[in-house]
Short mmCIF file of C-alpha atoms and ligand atoms in Angstrom, two decimals:
data_model
loop_
_atom_site.label_atom_id
_atom_site.label_comp_id
_atom_site.label_asym_id
_atom_site.label_seq_id
_atom_site.Cartn_x
_atom_site.Cartn_y
_atom_site.Cartn_z
CA MET A 1 79.88 341.76 -86.25
CA ASN A 2 76.14 340.95 -85.66
CA ALA A 3 74.01 342.70 -83.21
CA PRO A 4 74.36 341.49 -79.59
CA ARG A 5 71.99 338.96 -78.40
CA LYS A 6 70.10 339.39 -75.00
CA LEU A 7 70.50 336.90 -72.24
CA HIS A 8 68.27 336.92 -69.24
CA ILE A 9 69.43 334.61 -66.06
CA LYS A 10 67.57 334.31 -62.86
CA SER A 11 69.41 332.28 -60.21
CA TYR A 12 67.90 330.94 -57.03
CA GLY A 13 68.96 329.25 -53.88
CA CYS A 14 72.76 329.28 -52.54
CA GLN A 15 75.67 331.85 -53.28
CA MET A 16 77.57 329.17 -55.44
CA ASN A 17 74.39 329.31 -57.94
CA VAL A 18 75.15 333.49 -58.11
CA TYR A 19 78.66 332.82 -58.70
CA ASP A 20 77.98 330.21 -61.40
CA ALA A 21 75.48 332.15 -63.23
CA GLN A 22 78.24 335.37 -63.62
CA ARG A 23 80.34 332.47 -64.96
CA MET A 24 77.95 331.41 -67.41
CA VAL A 25 77.07 335.31 -68.46
CA ASP A 26 80.82 335.91 -68.81
CA THR A 27 81.57 332.43 -70.74
CA LEU A 28 78.23 333.76 -72.87
CA ALA A 29 79.97 337.25 -73.50
CA ARG A 30 82.43 335.45 -75.72
CA GLU A 31 79.59 334.43 -77.96
CA ASN A 32 78.05 337.77 -78.20
CA PHE A 33 75.66 337.83 -75.61
CA VAL A 34 74.57 341.03 -73.45
CA GLU A 35 72.61 340.89 -70.24
CA THR A 36 69.37 342.02 -69.78
CA ASP A 37 67.08 342.44 -66.77
CA ASN A 38 64.01 341.63 -69.12
CA ALA A 39 63.21 337.79 -69.53
CA ALA A 40 60.56 339.05 -72.44
CA ASP A 41 62.87 340.66 -74.13
CA ALA A 42 65.39 338.10 -74.29
CA ASP A 43 66.76 335.76 -76.74
CA LEU A 44 68.23 333.49 -73.99
CA VAL A 45 66.63 332.79 -70.73
CA ILE A 46 68.81 330.72 -68.14
CA LEU A 47 66.96 329.62 -64.70
CA ASN A 48 69.67 328.46 -62.59
CA THR A 49 67.75 326.12 -60.14
CA CYS A 50 68.20 325.05 -56.42
CA HIS A 51 67.28 321.45 -55.33
CA ILE A 52 67.70 321.67 -51.88
CA ARG A 53 63.93 321.67 -50.76
CA GLU A 54 60.95 320.72 -52.33
CA LYS A 55 59.46 324.61 -52.60
CA ALA A 56 62.67 325.78 -54.35
CA SER A 57 62.49 323.14 -56.95
CA GLU A 58 58.91 323.62 -57.79
CA LYS A 59 59.49 327.48 -58.22
CA VAL A 60 61.26 326.31 -61.47
CA TYR A 61 57.94 324.90 -62.88
CA SER A 62 55.79 327.90 -62.15
CA GLU A 63 58.49 329.91 -63.89
CA LEU A 64 58.53 327.89 -66.92
CA GLY A 65 55.03 328.06 -66.95
CA ARG A 66 55.19 332.27 -67.46
CA LEU A 67 58.23 331.49 -69.79
CA ARG A 68 56.19 329.68 -72.07
CA GLU A 69 53.88 332.79 -72.62
CA ALA A 70 56.95 334.84 -73.18
CA LYS A 71 58.45 332.44 -75.70
CA GLU A 72 55.03 332.48 -77.64
CA ASP A 73 54.90 336.04 -77.59
CA ALA A 74 58.32 336.34 -79.02
CA ALA A 75 57.77 334.04 -81.77
CA GLY A 76 54.25 335.64 -82.75
CA ALA A 77 56.81 338.80 -83.02
CA GLY A 78 59.55 336.36 -85.14
CA ARG A 79 61.81 336.10 -82.63
CA ASP A 80 63.13 332.92 -81.62
CA MET A 81 63.75 332.72 -77.72
CA LYS A 82 65.91 329.93 -76.25
CA ILE A 83 65.26 328.40 -72.44
CA VAL A 84 67.62 326.61 -70.60
CA VAL A 85 67.17 324.99 -67.05
CA ALA A 86 70.88 325.01 -65.41
CA GLY A 87 71.63 324.24 -61.91
CA CYS A 88 70.66 321.48 -59.10
CA VAL A 89 67.09 320.67 -60.25
CA ALA A 90 68.34 320.28 -63.90
CA GLN A 91 71.16 317.53 -62.44
CA ALA A 92 68.58 315.93 -60.38
CA GLU A 93 65.68 315.68 -62.82
CA GLY A 94 67.45 315.82 -66.30
CA ALA A 95 65.11 314.77 -69.20
CA GLU A 96 61.95 314.62 -66.72
CA ILE A 97 62.12 318.33 -67.08
CA VAL A 98 61.77 318.41 -70.80
CA ARG A 99 58.75 315.92 -70.46
CA ARG A 100 57.27 318.02 -67.92
CA ALA A 101 57.90 321.79 -69.69
CA PRO A 102 58.37 320.93 -73.34
CA VAL A 103 59.28 324.87 -73.90
CA VAL A 104 62.72 324.04 -72.68
CA ASP A 105 65.56 323.84 -74.90
CA VAL A 106 68.47 322.84 -72.99
CA VAL A 107 69.29 321.03 -69.56
CA VAL A 108 72.43 321.52 -67.90
CA GLY A 109 73.90 320.21 -64.73
CA PRO A 110 76.45 322.45 -62.32
CA GLN A 111 79.33 320.60 -63.75
CA SER A 112 78.39 320.74 -67.28
CA TYR A 113 77.70 324.34 -68.01
CA HIS A 114 81.05 325.37 -69.77
CA HIS A 115 79.51 323.49 -72.54
CA LEU A 116 76.58 325.97 -72.93
CA PRO A 117 78.06 327.54 -76.05
CA ASP A 118 77.86 324.11 -77.68
CA LEU A 119 74.81 322.89 -76.00
CA LEU A 120 73.11 325.97 -77.55
CA ARG A 121 74.46 325.14 -81.06
CA ARG A 122 73.16 321.42 -80.39
CA ALA A 123 69.95 322.36 -79.44
CA ALA A 124 69.57 324.77 -82.54
CA ARG A 125 70.68 322.10 -84.89
CA ASP A 126 68.57 319.00 -83.02
CA GLY A 127 65.80 321.19 -81.56
CA ARG A 128 66.87 320.11 -77.87
CA ALA A 129 70.33 319.35 -75.85
CA ILE A 130 70.35 317.49 -72.24
CA GLU A 131 73.85 317.08 -70.62
CA THR A 132 73.95 316.10 -66.83
CA GLU A 133 77.44 314.40 -67.08
CA PHE A 134 80.01 315.01 -64.07
CA PRO A 135 82.77 315.45 -66.80
CA LEU A 136 86.39 314.45 -65.51
CA GLN A 137 87.79 317.53 -67.10
CA ASP A 138 87.70 320.95 -64.64
CA LYS A 139 85.06 323.33 -66.04
CA PHE A 140 87.02 326.29 -64.52
CA THR A 141 89.78 325.76 -67.34
CA SER A 142 87.15 326.45 -70.05
CA LEU A 143 85.13 329.12 -68.52
CA ALA A 144 85.80 332.61 -69.51
CA PRO A 145 87.18 334.87 -67.00
CA PRO A 146 85.28 338.07 -66.22
CA GLN A 147 86.30 340.92 -68.28
CA PRO A 148 87.07 343.80 -66.33
CA ALA A 149 84.27 346.12 -67.00
CA ALA A 150 81.93 343.11 -65.58
CA ILE A 151 83.97 343.14 -62.81
CA ARG A 152 83.74 346.48 -61.74
CA ALA A 153 79.86 346.52 -62.54
CA ARG A 154 79.47 343.72 -60.24
CA GLY A 155 80.68 345.87 -57.50
CA ILE A 156 83.63 345.60 -54.67
CA THR A 157 82.75 342.36 -53.22
CA SER A 158 83.03 339.03 -55.05
CA PHE A 159 82.57 335.38 -54.48
CA VAL A 160 85.06 332.72 -55.78
CA THR A 161 84.46 329.06 -55.63
CA VAL A 162 87.21 327.19 -54.12
CA GLN A 163 85.71 323.78 -53.47
CA GLU A 164 82.49 322.10 -54.92
CA GLY A 165 80.63 319.07 -53.95
CA CYS A 166 80.20 317.37 -50.37
CA ASP A 167 81.41 313.73 -49.32
CA LYS A 168 79.44 313.71 -46.07
CA PHE A 169 76.33 312.46 -47.24
CA CYS A 170 74.09 313.95 -44.45
CA THR A 171 70.74 312.27 -44.84
CA PHE A 172 68.40 315.02 -45.72
CA CYS A 173 70.75 316.42 -48.27
CA VAL A 174 71.04 316.39 -52.02
CA VAL A 175 73.81 318.26 -52.60
CA PRO A 176 76.25 315.17 -52.77
CA TYR A 177 74.10 313.93 -55.61
CA THR A 178 73.40 317.15 -57.39
CA ARG A 179 76.97 318.51 -57.10
CA GLY A 180 79.04 315.73 -56.64
CA ALA A 181 82.16 314.62 -55.40
CA GLU A 182 84.47 317.01 -53.30
CA VAL A 183 86.78 318.46 -55.37
CA SER A 184 89.35 321.21 -54.69
CA ARG A 185 90.43 323.85 -56.88
CA PRO A 186 94.47 324.40 -57.08
CA VAL A 187 95.76 327.19 -55.13
CA ALA A 188 97.32 328.86 -58.16
CA LYS A 189 94.27 329.14 -60.23
CA ILE A 190 92.05 330.71 -57.04
CA VAL A 191 95.06 333.21 -56.73
CA ASP A 192 94.57 334.12 -60.18
CA ASP A 193 90.97 334.67 -60.08
CA VAL A 194 91.31 336.47 -56.70
CA ARG A 195 93.99 339.10 -58.23
CA ARG A 196 92.23 339.81 -61.18
CA LEU A 197 89.16 340.81 -59.08
CA ALA A 198 91.64 342.96 -56.97
CA ASP A 199 92.99 344.76 -59.77
CA ASN A 200 89.39 345.75 -60.82
CA GLY A 201 88.44 346.98 -57.63
CA VAL A 202 86.95 344.28 -55.32
CA ARG A 203 87.89 344.57 -51.67
CA GLU A 204 86.13 341.73 -50.37
CA ILE A 205 86.40 338.47 -51.07
CA THR A 206 83.98 335.68 -50.05
CA LEU A 207 85.39 332.09 -50.67
CA ILE A 208 82.51 329.68 -51.67
CA GLY A 209 82.15 325.66 -51.41
CA GLN A 210 79.58 323.34 -50.36
CA ASN A 211 81.70 322.06 -47.82
CA VAL A 212 84.43 325.02 -47.93
CA ASN A 213 86.43 324.14 -45.14
CA ALA A 214 87.16 320.46 -46.63
CA PHE A 215 89.21 322.37 -49.06
CA HIS A 216 92.55 320.87 -50.00
CA GLY A 217 93.60 322.25 -53.03
CA GLU A 218 96.87 321.64 -54.32
CA GLY A 219 99.63 324.19 -53.38
CA PRO A 220 102.70 325.72 -55.20
CA ASP A 221 104.56 323.46 -53.44
CA GLY A 222 102.66 320.49 -54.72
CA LYS A 223 101.13 319.46 -51.46
CA PRO A 224 97.40 319.87 -50.52
CA TRP A 225 96.88 322.85 -48.41
CA PRO A 226 94.25 323.55 -46.14
CA LEU A 227 91.35 326.57 -45.91
CA GLY A 228 93.53 328.48 -43.31
CA LYS A 229 96.90 328.40 -45.19
CA LEU A 230 94.93 329.28 -48.66
CA LEU A 231 93.08 332.20 -46.45
CA HIS A 232 96.83 333.42 -45.25
CA HIS A 233 97.93 333.34 -49.12
CA ILE A 234 95.07 335.49 -50.27
CA ALA A 235 95.37 337.94 -47.25
CA ALA A 236 98.64 338.98 -48.76
CA ILE A 237 97.07 339.89 -52.06
CA GLN A 238 97.23 343.74 -52.58
CA GLY A 239 93.66 345.26 -52.53
CA ILE A 240 92.34 342.76 -50.48
CA ALA A 241 90.54 344.06 -47.25
CA ARG A 242 88.25 341.67 -46.33
CA LEU A 243 88.01 337.61 -46.41
CA ARG A 244 84.96 335.38 -46.02
CA TYR A 245 84.39 331.88 -46.41
CA THR A 246 81.25 329.70 -46.67
CA THR A 247 80.07 327.16 -46.02
CA SER A 248 81.58 325.25 -43.20
CA HIS A 249 80.95 322.13 -41.60
CA PRO A 250 81.85 321.54 -38.11
CA CYS A 251 84.13 318.73 -38.41
CA ASP A 252 86.23 320.37 -41.02
CA VAL A 253 87.50 323.07 -38.67
CA ASP A 254 90.96 322.24 -38.08
CA ASP A 255 94.18 324.11 -36.44
CA SER A 256 95.25 325.77 -39.74
CA LEU A 257 91.50 327.62 -39.86
CA ILE A 258 91.67 328.89 -36.13
CA ALA A 259 95.29 329.96 -36.69
CA ALA A 260 93.64 332.12 -39.71
CA HIS A 261 90.97 333.43 -37.44
CA ARG A 262 93.76 334.18 -34.92
CA ASP A 263 96.38 335.83 -37.16
CA LEU A 264 94.36 337.74 -40.10
CA PRO A 265 92.72 340.90 -39.47
CA ALA A 266 91.18 340.74 -43.22
CA LEU A 267 89.47 337.50 -41.80
CA MET A 268 86.34 338.72 -40.80
CA PRO A 269 84.99 337.27 -37.31
CA TYR A 270 81.77 336.14 -38.51
CA LEU A 271 81.20 332.64 -39.48
CA HIS A 272 78.18 330.72 -40.73
CA LEU A 273 78.60 327.14 -39.13
CA PRO A 274 75.30 325.06 -39.75
CA VAL A 275 74.35 322.51 -36.71
CA GLN A 276 70.97 321.62 -38.24
CA SER A 277 69.99 320.34 -34.54
CA GLY A 278 70.72 320.60 -31.04
CA SER A 279 69.50 316.81 -30.12
CA ASP A 280 72.45 314.07 -30.56
CA ARG A 281 70.02 311.65 -31.35
CA ILE A 282 68.80 313.41 -34.45
CA LEU A 283 72.37 314.44 -35.34
CA GLY A 284 72.72 310.69 -35.60
CA GLY A 285 70.15 310.21 -37.93
CA MET A 286 71.14 313.06 -40.09
CA ASN A 287 74.72 311.50 -40.23
CA ARG A 288 76.13 314.67 -39.20
CA LYS A 289 79.09 312.97 -37.72
CA HIS A 290 79.45 315.49 -34.47
CA THR A 291 77.62 315.85 -31.54
CA VAL A 292 76.40 319.01 -29.78
CA ALA A 293 79.41 318.82 -27.37
CA ASP A 294 81.91 318.51 -30.51
CA TYR A 295 79.97 321.81 -31.88
CA HIS A 296 80.16 323.49 -28.33
CA ARG A 297 84.02 322.82 -28.48
CA VAL A 298 84.47 324.24 -32.16
CA ILE A 299 82.45 327.51 -31.36
CA ASP A 300 84.89 327.65 -28.47
CA ARG A 301 87.83 327.40 -30.06
CA PHE A 302 87.03 330.15 -32.33
CA ARG A 303 85.54 332.20 -29.70
CA ALA A 304 89.32 331.79 -27.62
CA VAL A 305 91.32 333.20 -30.60
CA ARG A 306 88.81 336.19 -31.59
CA ALA A 307 86.71 337.53 -28.62
CA ASP A 308 84.54 339.58 -31.25
CA MET A 309 83.72 336.66 -33.12
CA ALA A 310 79.88 336.01 -33.86
CA PHE A 311 77.99 333.12 -35.26
CA SER A 312 75.34 332.24 -37.85
CA SER A 313 73.71 328.69 -38.55
CA ASP A 314 71.12 326.61 -40.15
CA PHE A 315 68.56 324.33 -38.72
CA ILE A 316 66.09 321.89 -39.81
CA VAL A 317 62.86 321.45 -37.96
CA GLY A 318 60.79 318.13 -37.93
CA PHE A 319 63.33 315.79 -39.45
CA PRO A 320 61.60 312.29 -39.25
CA GLY A 321 61.47 310.82 -35.54
CA GLU A 322 62.04 314.40 -33.97
CA THR A 323 60.44 314.41 -30.61
CA ASP A 324 59.60 317.46 -28.33
CA GLN A 325 62.40 316.57 -26.43
CA ASP A 326 64.74 316.72 -29.17
CA PHE A 327 63.49 320.19 -30.33
CA ALA A 328 63.34 321.38 -26.71
CA ALA A 329 67.37 320.47 -27.17
CA THR A 330 67.60 322.66 -30.34
CA LEU A 331 66.14 325.59 -28.45
CA ALA A 332 68.69 324.69 -25.60
CA LEU A 333 71.47 325.01 -27.89
CA VAL A 334 70.47 328.13 -29.59
CA ALA A 335 70.40 329.72 -26.17
CA GLN A 336 73.57 328.57 -24.94
CA ILE A 337 75.44 329.61 -28.21
CA GLY A 338 74.00 332.92 -28.90
CA TYR A 339 73.70 333.66 -32.66
CA ALA A 340 73.97 337.07 -34.51
CA SER A 341 71.50 335.34 -37.05
CA ALA A 342 70.21 332.01 -38.24
CA TYR A 343 68.47 330.30 -41.00
CA SER A 344 65.63 327.44 -40.11
CA PHE A 345 64.07 325.37 -42.20
CA LYS A 346 61.21 322.61 -41.83
CA TYR A 347 62.32 319.22 -42.94
CA SER A 348 61.55 318.46 -46.69
CA PRO A 349 62.09 314.94 -48.01
CA ARG A 350 64.23 315.04 -51.17
CA PRO A 351 63.74 311.83 -53.50
CA GLY A 352 66.72 309.73 -53.45
CA THR A 353 68.08 310.61 -49.73
CA PRO A 354 68.19 308.33 -47.08
CA ALA A 355 66.06 310.28 -44.78
CA ALA A 356 62.95 310.54 -47.41
CA ASP A 357 62.46 306.76 -46.59
CA MET A 358 62.62 307.18 -42.96
CA GLN A 359 59.95 306.55 -40.64
CA GLY A 360 58.33 309.12 -38.36
CA MET A 361 57.52 311.65 -40.72
CA ILE A 362 56.42 314.97 -38.58
CA ASP A 363 53.01 316.27 -39.26
CA ALA A 364 53.02 319.71 -40.76
CA ALA A 365 51.31 321.23 -37.62
CA THR A 366 53.75 320.43 -35.40
CA MET A 367 56.69 321.51 -38.25
CA ASP A 368 54.94 325.12 -38.11
CA GLN A 369 54.53 325.29 -34.38
CA ARG A 370 58.45 324.56 -34.00
CA LEU A 371 59.60 326.49 -36.92
CA ALA A 372 57.52 329.62 -35.37
CA GLN A 373 59.16 328.85 -31.98
CA LEU A 374 62.59 328.57 -33.30
CA GLN A 375 62.52 331.75 -35.64
CA GLN A 376 61.33 333.68 -32.82
CA LEU A 377 64.15 332.78 -30.52
CA ILE A 378 66.51 333.29 -33.50
CA ASP A 379 64.94 336.71 -34.30
CA SER A 380 65.15 337.58 -30.16
CA GLN A 381 68.97 336.81 -30.60
CA GLN A 382 69.33 338.85 -33.56
CA SER A 383 67.68 341.60 -32.20
CA ALA A 384 69.76 341.67 -28.95
CA PHE A 385 73.01 341.29 -30.94
CA ASN A 386 72.22 344.41 -33.21
CA ALA A 387 70.81 346.64 -30.07
CA GLY A 388 74.21 345.55 -28.51
CA CYS A 389 76.06 347.07 -31.45
CA ILE A 390 74.34 350.69 -30.79
CA GLY A 391 76.92 353.13 -29.47
CA LYS A 392 79.73 350.84 -30.63
CA THR A 393 82.23 351.96 -33.46
CA LEU A 394 82.37 349.61 -36.25
CA ASP A 395 84.80 349.10 -39.16
CA VAL A 396 82.45 349.55 -42.34
CA LEU A 397 83.10 348.39 -46.09
CA PHE A 398 81.29 351.01 -48.25
CA GLU A 399 79.88 349.21 -51.33
CA GLN A 400 77.60 351.35 -53.04
CA ALA A 401 75.06 354.69 -52.70
CA GLY A 402 71.88 354.26 -50.44
CA ARG A 403 68.65 354.85 -51.36
CA ARG A 404 68.52 358.41 -50.07
CA ALA A 405 70.47 361.26 -51.64
CA GLY A 406 73.99 361.60 -50.26
CA GLN A 407 73.73 358.31 -48.41
CA LEU A 408 76.14 355.55 -49.03
CA VAL A 409 75.71 352.22 -47.48
CA GLY A 410 78.43 349.40 -46.48
CA ARG A 411 78.46 346.46 -44.33
CA SER A 412 80.06 345.83 -40.96
CA ALA A 413 82.22 342.42 -40.30
CA TYR A 414 78.67 340.98 -39.09
CA LEU A 415 76.90 341.78 -42.38
CA GLN A 416 74.97 344.15 -41.07
CA PRO A 417 73.91 347.08 -43.45
CA VAL A 418 75.24 350.77 -42.37
CA HIS A 419 74.11 353.79 -43.50
CA VAL A 420 75.99 357.10 -43.21
CA MET A 421 76.15 360.52 -45.11
CA ALA A 422 78.95 360.95 -46.97
CA SER A 423 80.50 361.43 -50.42
CA PRO A 424 81.02 358.80 -52.96
CA ASP A 425 84.46 358.52 -53.10
CA ILE A 426 84.35 356.29 -49.61
CA VAL A 427 83.20 353.42 -51.74
CA GLY A 428 85.82 350.84 -51.60
CA GLN A 429 87.24 352.12 -48.42
CA VAL A 430 86.75 350.47 -44.60
CA LEU A 431 85.96 353.13 -42.20
CA PRO A 432 85.16 353.40 -38.67
CA VAL A 433 81.39 354.10 -37.99
CA THR A 434 79.73 355.13 -34.74
CA LEU A 435 76.44 353.16 -35.05
CA THR A 436 73.65 355.55 -33.82
CA GLY A 437 70.45 354.10 -34.92
CA LEU A 438 68.62 350.62 -35.80
CA GLU A 439 65.79 350.28 -38.44
CA ARG A 440 64.73 346.71 -38.88
CA TYR A 441 67.99 345.43 -39.69
CA SER A 442 69.28 348.45 -41.14
CA PHE A 443 72.01 350.92 -39.11
CA PHE A 444 72.51 354.58 -39.37
CA GLY A 445 76.07 355.99 -38.11
CA ASP A 446 78.35 358.75 -38.28
CA LEU A 447 81.63 358.55 -40.03
CA PRO A 448 84.73 360.66 -38.20
CA ALA A 449 85.01 364.40 -38.79
CA GLU A 450 86.92 364.13 -41.92
CA HIS A 451 84.97 361.86 -43.90
CA ALA A 452 81.58 363.83 -42.84
CA PRO A 453 79.76 365.35 -46.08
CA VAL A 454 80.76 368.23 -47.65
CA ALA A 455 78.74 371.08 -46.78
CA ALA A 456 76.11 372.65 -48.84
CA SER A 457 77.96 375.63 -49.83
CA HIS A 458 80.89 373.78 -50.67
CA ARG A 459 78.96 371.33 -52.76
CA ASP A 460 77.51 373.88 -54.54
CA HIS A 461 80.50 375.71 -55.10
CA ALA A 462 82.36 372.46 -56.52
CA SER A 463 79.51 371.35 -58.99
CA LEU A 464 79.86 375.06 -60.51
CA THR A 465 83.41 374.81 -60.88
CA ALA A 466 83.02 371.33 -62.32
CA THR A 467 80.61 372.29 -64.96
CA THR A 468 81.92 375.17 -65.96
CA GLY A 469 85.41 373.52 -66.59
CA ALA A 470 83.87 370.86 -68.90
N1 5AD B 1 64.87 319.66 -46.09
C1 5AD B 1 65.12 321.30 -45.05
N2 5AD B 1 66.18 321.83 -45.14
C2 5AD B 1 67.14 321.37 -45.83
N3 5AD B 1 68.58 321.79 -46.02
C3 5AD B 1 69.36 320.50 -46.88
N4 5AD B 1 68.41 320.08 -47.18
C4 5AD B 1 67.06 320.05 -46.45
C5 5AD B 1 65.99 319.43 -46.66
N5 5AD B 1 65.62 318.19 -47.17
C6 5AD B 1 68.99 322.96 -45.04
C7 5AD B 1 70.07 322.54 -44.52
C8 5AD B 1 71.26 323.02 -45.15
C9 5AD B 1 70.59 324.34 -45.99
C10 5AD B 1 71.45 325.01 -46.92
O1 5AD B 1 69.67 324.12 -46.13
O2 5AD B 1 69.87 323.25 -42.92
O3 5AD B 1 72.35 323.57 -44.28
FE1 SF4 B 2 74.52 318.70 -47.59
FE2 SF4 B 2 76.54 320.05 -46.17
FE3 SF4 B 2 75.60 317.80 -45.34
FE4 SF4 B 2 77.25 318.32 -47.44
S1 SF4 B 2 77.92 318.89 -45.12
S2 SF4 B 2 75.63 316.99 -47.27
S3 SF4 B 2 76.19 320.02 -48.27
S4 SF4 B 2 73.93 319.60 -45.51
#
């Protein structure tokens, strides 16, 4: 067998890109590619791109500039380096990428990356290959499943795609164009994926989709299952300690989802529920299909079934036509809800979306000022939420060694990183931790006595016997 070829993959943007990148690695593993951290050393470099805002998109072209030099250096050393642009910029800009950056060998959209091995062969033969179709065939059936060793190397938390694409057509958003129409995977396929992950040590699953709670995949009974029913089913899989899902739309919260939060201890009481704006006028212009009052009602439904529920959100400031009054309404909404964290962005016109042609663009200075004001409010809410956790005992799922010797780090239900001194065998366990300190966004805490670190004299003794026994 030939020596393995080296693959370097860099992902931008959302969690689905992280997931897609792993599936590309799994699929190319069948072609004898192994991952490397070093792009300069690679035979194949894949940029898995994001098109959501202009800044994200432009990063691709600056990275391609750097890669051109790496490719020339490789050629100088007699090595052929292939460069692939995948993801949503590939989908949106297609052949334009090759015109702007002739260094690119393959352009492949997010619905066709299962054809990567073929596209690489085509590029080797023809000099270049571009595929940005939305094939009818389900890409998941042709993607290689991850090998047990790859699952273990990736740790105890994992994403699983359950739904892709979006039919909501918010007027600012490229997703319905780059990811395509909304499609849900069948329940049986998702369950197979979760079982494989759980069998190889994964304890926490985050179900992902562009509009994940629009999920309506075919169940084993032949009927479409809502997300809440899927969550009930997956919670019963041996080894799964925690479940999350993202990203949700307020209009698609149904009774099954509320029931899942009420009934499933494994389902974490932390929800990312973007609202984008606190002004009904702007929500209308955004085609969000809900009002501020609707959003409050949805939040209240979650809180009614789980008192410990916390929320995060996305906001856009400076949407076309946004007045001081509209922006004040956003601040008022944030103040009323009280978020554990939130993301906020300046509106970025995206070619081909309806909002890009709207009147009333907001000037840069106003955008900057609104963003700073909103972020300050969100930061203060996050700080208050975190400060309120000090002294509490929260369940923590331990993920890996911390930066300091003897330290382990895990996450609370609210995704807060929590550090404790403990033995490494607690990785993968959910344990109660009393939170004692907070540094920026990281907590320190104490485990119950039985899990406290082994005393130094014991440790020395243990390592001595281990060495002599070998
Ligand atoms: N400009 C600014 N922010 C945007 N988002 C989506 N499209 C745009 C845009 N054109 C934000 C939304 C979305 C998040 C993923 O990115 O807040 O929820
Ligand atoms: Fe984009 Fe989300 Fe709106 Fe769909 S629901 S169009 S993904 S912002």
